[in-house]
Amino acid sequence: MENLAEKDSFLSRSLTVISDLSVDEQLFLYHQTRRLKQKWKNKEDLSEFMIKKNVGIYIVFIEPSTRTKESFINASKFHRNARVTIFDSTHSSFNKKESYVDTFNMLTGYNDYSIFVVRSKLEGTCKLLKESVSQFAHRNGLPAPSFINAGDGKHEHPTQELLDEYTFLEQNNFDNSFIHIALIGDLLHGRTVHSKVNGLKIFKNVKVDLIAPPEIAMPTHYVEKMKKNGFEVRIFSSISEYLKQNDVSKIWYFTRLQLERMGEDILEKEFILRKAVTFQKDFLPLLPPETKFYHPLPRHKIHPTIPHFLDSLSLNGWEKQAINGYWTRIILLSMFGGALKYKSTNSRENIPGKEEDFIIKAPILNGTKGVQKDGKRGIKPIENGTVIDHIAKGKNVEEIYSTIVKIRKILKLYYVDSTDGIFRSENGDLKGYISLPDKYLTKKEIKKLSAISPNTTVNIIKDSRVVEKYRITLPPRIYGFAELKCKNENCITNPVHGENVQGSFVKDENGFLVCEYCETPHTFEEIWNI
């Protein structure tokens, strides 16, 4: 079983976020779904889509669900040779504070190959399981299992995205040259709309209209991702505002208000927020011909954003959309179970953290002493040790001292005879320094310093002269330090959840540090648990 991934390209692959499948792989899935539906309609043989190996499919719903869970159960039963085991949120193994990783490790050994479909309130759960359980499998000579994210908190819902995109393609007669779509409702907490940031990339040209009051608007980092992906993005605060302009989409995608994820300050405005994103009868004449409404379902039974009077109208696209969940999930399981093969590589790549990218050896001026220039007010020279210079340059006094304290605390620089302070550089900017007699920073400490206080200079001093000088910038990836912490309380890495996984962050194109598990962006000041 060691060469599974070579023989069957999707075996041991996972779908933790929608971009775990490349655009070509997603289009392959949609093409196969179309074939399956057509063959079923024609009452043809469907065996080519069925898993033929001894595969265990585990439906593990740590968070309650009906629609997605039942869809996966029925999609799994299509594969008659697979052994299907169903867990839910009331199962004892997930309510006794037992380790998720240990539980899935044990389950991995019960079949020749396993596929786990997981829903959890904790964001990044499948990412953690994919990494940790794959290591367990490797240690024990087992094939790495596949993990499918069936929704994690307000992060993503990639399998919902698959059925959504397939449904949009059906409406477009499988023409993926262009889509104009309106996303309406709770865009702040709605994981299905977050998956569309990358899921809509299957279309060559994309226009997205975001319709939500500011309190529940699409998070800025997702909007920026859409723009980076080449989408044209427009923002409106309500449906009524949207319909006052002429360029109205024919594809409307509604989400419910997720009150269970909202704070008291937002809940106080519930009536106003609902009105802004709920369709009304008097809007009907303002819609373009052939408009279709979609919704991930279920709707709120008292306050649906798509009212029930629309059920019998041609606007109703959400019913066929829901049915497509069965077909797309059959194909996804076919792919991960080895029944369908496609020559492609995974689109998500590890980002290398090369030392030379962020720790640059700088030239040393001849005769440089201690680091203080003769006749200048600045750092007190030392004979041997390290001077950290240019700390928080350009910031105010409080910010500089706060950074100095943070550096000392995280690097554990508790030296009574060391000095630190603030002085003004030649261009007038304030900057801080820490002078450490007889202390030489290790490479690991310099790497950590680059994430605590980037754009800092490290001077190594011997016999009263600078012998090494480093200019450090923010690393492309920050990991491996016990003091790291994601600020998202629902992230699987948060210590309160007890999974004992360290934070890990990747720098994006805007200089933010993005959690590798829940994809929450941070500034470099926010990633430290002090």
Tab-separated table of C-alpha atoms in Angstrom, residues 222-484:
chain	number	residue	atom	x	y	z
A	222	TYR	CA	-11.335	37.591	2.107
A	223	VAL	CA	-12.255	40.618	-0.013
A	224	GLU	CA	-8.564	41.229	-0.676
A	225	LYS	CA	-8.102	37.576	-1.661
A	226	MET	CA	-10.947	37.895	-4.153
A	227	LYS	CA	-9.317	40.929	-5.728
A	228	LYS	CA	-5.949	39.157	-5.800
A	229	ASN	CA	-7.661	36.267	-7.619
A	230	GLY	CA	-8.702	38.774	-10.295
A	231	PHE	CA	-12.365	39.049	-9.280
A	232	GLU	CA	-14.258	42.275	-9.798
A	233	VAL	CA	-15.762	42.997	-6.377
A	234	ARG	CA	-18.581	45.408	-5.545
A	235	ILE	CA	-19.985	46.023	-2.051
A	236	PHE	CA	-23.562	46.922	-1.034
A	237	SER	CA	-25.106	47.252	2.419
A	238	SER	CA	-28.582	45.896	1.565
A	239	ILE	CA	-30.686	44.267	-1.150
A	240	SER	CA	-32.664	47.478	-1.609
A	241	GLU	CA	-29.454	49.427	-2.240
A	242	TYR	CA	-28.266	46.746	-4.664
A	243	LEU	CA	-31.459	46.884	-6.718
A	244	LYS	CA	-31.199	50.651	-7.173
A	245	GLN	CA	-28.410	50.136	-9.716
A	246	ASN	CA	-28.784	48.480	-13.114
A	247	ASP	CA	-26.099	45.784	-13.153
A	248	VAL	CA	-27.943	43.077	-11.193
A	249	SER	CA	-26.695	39.474	-11.170
A	250	LYS	CA	-28.810	36.537	-12.310
A	251	ILE	CA	-27.222	34.278	-9.668
A	252	TRP	CA	-28.110	35.126	-6.056
A	253	TYR	CA	-26.569	33.133	-3.216
A	254	PHE	CA	-28.177	33.684	0.202
A	255	THR	CA	-26.940	32.669	3.648
A	256	ARG	CA	-28.780	32.714	6.941
A	257	LEU	CA	-27.887	34.961	9.861
A	258	GLN	CA	-25.769	32.771	12.129
A	259	LEU	CA	-26.986	34.179	15.433
A	260	GLU	CA	-25.214	31.472	17.424
A	261	ARG	CA	-21.856	32.905	16.323
A	262	MET	CA	-22.699	36.580	16.977
A	263	GLY	CA	-21.851	38.775	19.936
A	264	GLU	CA	-24.380	40.751	21.947
A	265	ASP	CA	-23.540	44.009	20.158
A	266	ILE	CA	-24.578	42.503	16.797
A	267	LEU	CA	-27.590	40.626	18.166
A	268	GLU	CA	-29.074	43.919	19.355
A	269	LYS	CA	-29.404	44.906	15.682
A	270	GLU	CA	-30.938	41.604	14.572
A	271	PHE	CA	-34.122	43.117	13.071
A	272	ILE	CA	-32.220	45.726	11.033
A	273	LEU	CA	-29.713	43.151	9.787
A	274	ARG	CA	-32.443	40.702	8.749
A	275	LYS	CA	-34.342	43.337	6.818
A	276	ALA	CA	-31.209	44.305	4.872
A	277	VAL	CA	-30.619	40.774	3.529
A	278	THR	CA	-34.150	39.316	3.264
A	279	PHE	CA	-35.871	39.268	-0.113
A	280	GLN	CA	-39.260	41.046	-0.315
A	281	LYS	CA	-42.160	40.685	-2.761
A	282	ASP	CA	-41.849	44.226	-4.056
A	283	PHE	CA	-38.309	43.404	-5.266
A	284	LEU	CA	-39.602	40.873	-7.831
A	285	PRO	CA	-40.142	43.327	-10.749
A	286	LEU	CA	-36.549	44.555	-10.347
A	287	LEU	CA	-34.949	41.182	-11.083
A	288	PRO	CA	-33.487	40.370	-14.520
A	289	PRO	CA	-35.061	37.460	-16.473
A	290	GLU	CA	-33.895	33.904	-15.669
A	291	THR	CA	-32.585	34.849	-12.219
A	292	LYS	CA	-31.972	31.940	-9.857
A	293	PHE	CA	-31.736	32.001	-6.057
A	294	TYR	CA	-29.507	29.599	-4.136
A	295	HIS	CA	-29.048	28.817	-0.450
A	296	PRO	CA	-26.902	26.206	1.366
A	297	LEU	CA	-29.958	25.327	3.485
A	298	PRO	CA	-31.612	24.925	5.862
A	299	ARG	CA	-33.366	28.264	5.981
A	300	HIS	CA	-34.440	29.839	9.257
A	301	LYS	CA	-37.972	28.519	9.853
A	302	ILE	CA	-39.333	31.854	11.129
A	303	HIS	CA	-37.130	34.443	9.407
A	304	PRO	CA	-35.798	32.929	6.134
A	305	THR	CA	-33.715	35.222	3.947
A	306	ILE	CA	-35.474	33.510	1.004
A	307	PRO	CA	-39.151	33.638	2.083
A	308	HIS	CA	-41.328	30.599	1.410
A	309	PHE	CA	-43.596	32.441	-1.056
A	310	LEU	CA	-40.719	32.031	-3.546
A	311	ASP	CA	-40.686	28.220	-3.376
A	312	SER	CA	-43.041	27.707	-6.328
A	313	LEU	CA	-41.471	30.375	-8.563
A	314	SER	CA	-38.854	29.828	-11.256
A	315	LEU	CA	-36.382	31.643	-8.988
A	316	ASN	CA	-36.092	28.433	-6.953
A	317	GLY	CA	-32.651	27.012	-7.652
A	318	TRP	CA	-31.884	25.881	-4.093
A	319	GLU	CA	-33.797	22.608	-4.288
A	320	LYS	CA	-31.775	21.222	-7.227
A	321	GLN	CA	-28.695	22.691	-5.564
A	322	ALA	CA	-29.329	20.604	-2.430
A	323	ILE	CA	-29.850	17.426	-4.489
A	324	ASN	CA	-26.516	18.037	-6.234
A	325	GLY	CA	-24.831	17.555	-2.871
A	326	TYR	CA	-25.510	13.826	-3.161
A	327	TRP	CA	-23.977	13.530	-6.631
A	328	THR	CA	-20.875	15.668	-6.045
A	329	ARG	CA	-20.105	13.852	-2.791
A	330	ILE	CA	-20.382	10.463	-4.493
A	331	ILE	CA	-17.747	11.613	-6.982
A	332	LEU	CA	-15.510	13.114	-4.294
A	333	LEU	CA	-15.534	9.794	-2.443
A	334	SER	CA	-14.912	7.994	-5.760
A	335	MET	CA	-11.815	10.110	-6.290
A	336	PHE	CA	-10.421	9.726	-2.777
A	337	GLY	CA	-11.336	6.031	-2.747
A	338	GLY	CA	-9.367	5.255	-5.898
A	339	ALA	CA	-12.252	4.613	-8.322
A	340	LEU	CA	-11.496	7.704	-10.415
A	341	LYS	CA	-7.995	8.793	-11.389
A	342	TYR	CA	-6.641	12.019	-12.771
A	343	LYS	CA	-3.027	12.949	-13.492
A	344	SER	CA	-2.428	16.118	-11.562
A	345	THR	CA	-0.465	17.444	-8.626
A	346	ASN	CA	-1.764	19.050	-5.467
A	347	SER	CA	-2.001	22.827	-5.867
A	348	ARG	CA	-1.097	23.703	-2.262
A	349	GLU	CA	2.640	23.919	-1.742
A	350	ASN	CA	4.699	24.365	1.375
A	351	ILE	CA	6.255	27.804	1.579
A	352	PRO	CA	9.999	27.534	2.158
A	353	GLY	CA	11.515	29.569	4.937
A	354	LYS	CA	15.030	30.163	3.673
A	355	GLU	CA	17.223	31.841	6.245
A	356	GLU	CA	18.832	34.169	3.723
A	357	ASP	CA	15.387	35.547	2.836
A	358	PHE	CA	14.992	37.276	6.185
A	359	ILE	CA	18.415	37.213	7.938
A	360	ILE	CA	20.822	39.217	5.804
A	361	LYS	CA	24.476	39.609	6.680
A	362	ALA	CA	25.326	43.294	6.462
A	363	PRO	CA	28.695	44.941	5.754
A	364	ILE	CA	30.720	46.258	8.695
A	365	LEU	CA	32.311	49.655	8.461
A	366	ASN	CA	36.062	49.677	9.143
A	367	GLY	CA	36.833	50.591	12.692
A	368	THR	CA	33.291	50.272	14.023
A	369	LYS	CA	33.523	50.152	17.814
A	370	GLY	CA	30.988	48.805	20.252
A	371	VAL	CA	28.352	50.193	17.910
A	372	GLN	CA	28.398	53.784	19.128
A	373	LYS	CA	29.935	56.275	16.719
A	374	ASP	CA	32.537	58.629	18.248
A	375	GLY	CA	31.000	61.854	19.489
A	376	LYS	CA	27.419	60.652	18.954
A	377	ARG	CA	24.777	60.032	21.603
A	378	GLY	CA	23.572	56.465	21.294
A	379	ILE	CA	24.196	52.952	22.515
A	380	LYS	CA	26.762	52.476	25.229
A	381	PRO	CA	29.597	50.380	23.725
A	382	ILE	CA	30.368	46.926	25.128
A	383	GLU	CA	33.482	44.770	24.858
A	384	ASN	CA	31.842	41.427	24.060
A	385	GLY	CA	28.256	40.366	23.448
A	386	THR	CA	25.277	41.395	21.340
A	387	VAL	CA	23.559	44.685	20.654
A	388	ILE	CA	20.042	44.612	19.195
A	389	ASP	CA	19.494	47.935	17.431
A	390	HIS	CA	16.755	49.709	15.435
A	391	ILE	CA	14.001	48.212	17.604
A	392	ALA	CA	10.555	49.509	16.516
A	393	LYS	CA	12.206	52.346	14.619
A	394	GLY	CA	9.832	55.215	13.903
A	395	LYS	CA	7.301	54.184	16.576
A	396	ASN	CA	6.418	56.251	19.618
A	397	VAL	CA	8.101	55.844	23.011
A	398	GLU	CA	5.407	53.571	24.469
A	399	GLU	CA	5.477	51.226	21.458
A	400	ILE	CA	9.276	51.015	21.503
A	401	TYR	CA	9.440	50.186	25.226
A	402	SER	CA	6.643	47.650	24.803
A	403	THR	CA	8.629	45.940	22.034
A	404	ILE	CA	11.783	45.920	24.159
A	405	VAL	CA	9.875	44.268	27.016
A	406	LYS	CA	8.371	41.709	24.597
A	407	ILE	CA	11.816	40.840	23.196
A	408	ARG	CA	13.230	40.383	26.679
A	409	LYS	CA	10.308	38.236	27.810
A	410	ILE	CA	10.094	35.950	24.765
A	411	LEU	CA	13.871	35.524	24.375
A	412	LYS	CA	14.256	35.274	28.170
A	413	LEU	CA	16.913	37.970	28.267
A	414	TYR	CA	16.965	38.428	32.036
A	415	TYR	CA	20.397	39.993	32.581
A	416	VAL	CA	20.919	42.426	35.452
A	417	ASP	CA	23.988	44.064	33.906
A	418	SER	CA	22.445	44.569	30.455
A	419	THR	CA	21.068	47.905	29.313
A	420	ASP	CA	18.353	49.095	27.010
A	421	GLY	CA	16.962	52.417	25.973
A	422	ILE	CA	15.700	54.761	23.295
A	423	PHE	CA	17.543	57.345	21.250
A	424	ARG	CA	16.974	59.378	18.120
A	425	SER	CA	18.601	58.279	14.875
A	426	GLU	CA	20.266	60.630	12.383
A	427	ASN	CA	17.042	61.057	10.379
A	428	GLY	CA	15.119	62.018	13.509
A	429	ASP	CA	13.245	58.722	14.110
A	430	LEU	CA	13.164	57.220	17.573
A	431	LYS	CA	14.455	53.666	17.934
A	432	GLY	CA	15.201	51.249	20.737
A	433	TYR	CA	18.146	49.045	21.604
A	434	ILE	CA	19.087	46.219	23.952
A	435	SER	CA	22.742	45.820	24.912
A	436	LEU	CA	23.724	42.327	26.148
A	437	PRO	CA	27.292	42.040	27.528
A	438	ASP	CA	28.823	38.553	27.172
A	439	LYS	CA	25.645	37.175	25.552
A	440	TYR	CA	25.696	35.929	21.957
A	441	LEU	CA	22.334	35.268	20.302
A	442	THR	CA	22.002	31.876	18.681
A	443	LYS	CA	20.651	31.509	15.135
A	444	LYS	CA	17.373	30.196	16.575
A	445	GLU	CA	17.089	33.259	18.824
A	446	ILE	CA	17.781	35.558	15.864
A	447	LYS	CA	15.058	33.763	13.889
A	448	LYS	CA	12.643	34.260	16.765
A	449	LEU	CA	13.668	37.912	17.060
A	450	SER	CA	12.860	38.434	13.374
A	451	ALA	CA	9.241	37.471	14.120
A	452	ILE	CA	9.023	39.540	17.328
A	453	SER	CA	10.590	42.720	15.986
A	454	PRO	CA	11.333	42.680	12.227
A	455	ASN	CA	13.536	45.342	10.605
A	456	THR	CA	15.902	45.112	13.554
A	457	THR	CA	19.725	44.983	13.416
A	458	VAL	CA	21.785	42.455	15.388
A	459	ASN	CA	25.426	43.296	16.116
A	460	ILE	CA	27.844	40.621	17.375
A	461	ILE	CA	30.710	42.278	19.227
A	462	LYS	CA	34.092	40.862	20.198
A	463	ASP	CA	37.008	42.806	21.683
A	464	SER	CA	34.987	46.036	21.463
A	465	ARG	CA	34.430	45.722	17.716
A	466	VAL	CA	31.493	44.584	15.605
A	467	VAL	CA	32.516	41.298	13.957
A	468	GLU	CA	29.108	40.269	12.557
A	469	LYS	CA	26.089	42.351	11.637
A	470	TYR	CA	22.657	41.077	10.581
A	471	ARG	CA	19.628	42.916	9.268
A	472	ILE	CA	16.487	40.879	9.860
A	473	THR	CA	13.045	41.111	8.302
A	474	LEU	CA	9.754	39.286	8.817
A	475	PRO	CA	10.191	35.568	7.887
A	476	PRO	CA	7.984	33.948	5.212
A	477	ARG	CA	6.902	31.338	7.765
A	478	ILE	CA	6.924	31.356	11.568
A	479	TYR	CA	6.578	28.091	13.453
A	480	GLY	CA	8.215	25.885	16.058
A	481	PHE	CA	8.047	28.321	18.986
A	482	ALA	CA	6.010	27.457	22.086
A	483	GLU	CA	5.016	31.093	22.612
A	484	LEU	CA	3.069	31.340	19.326
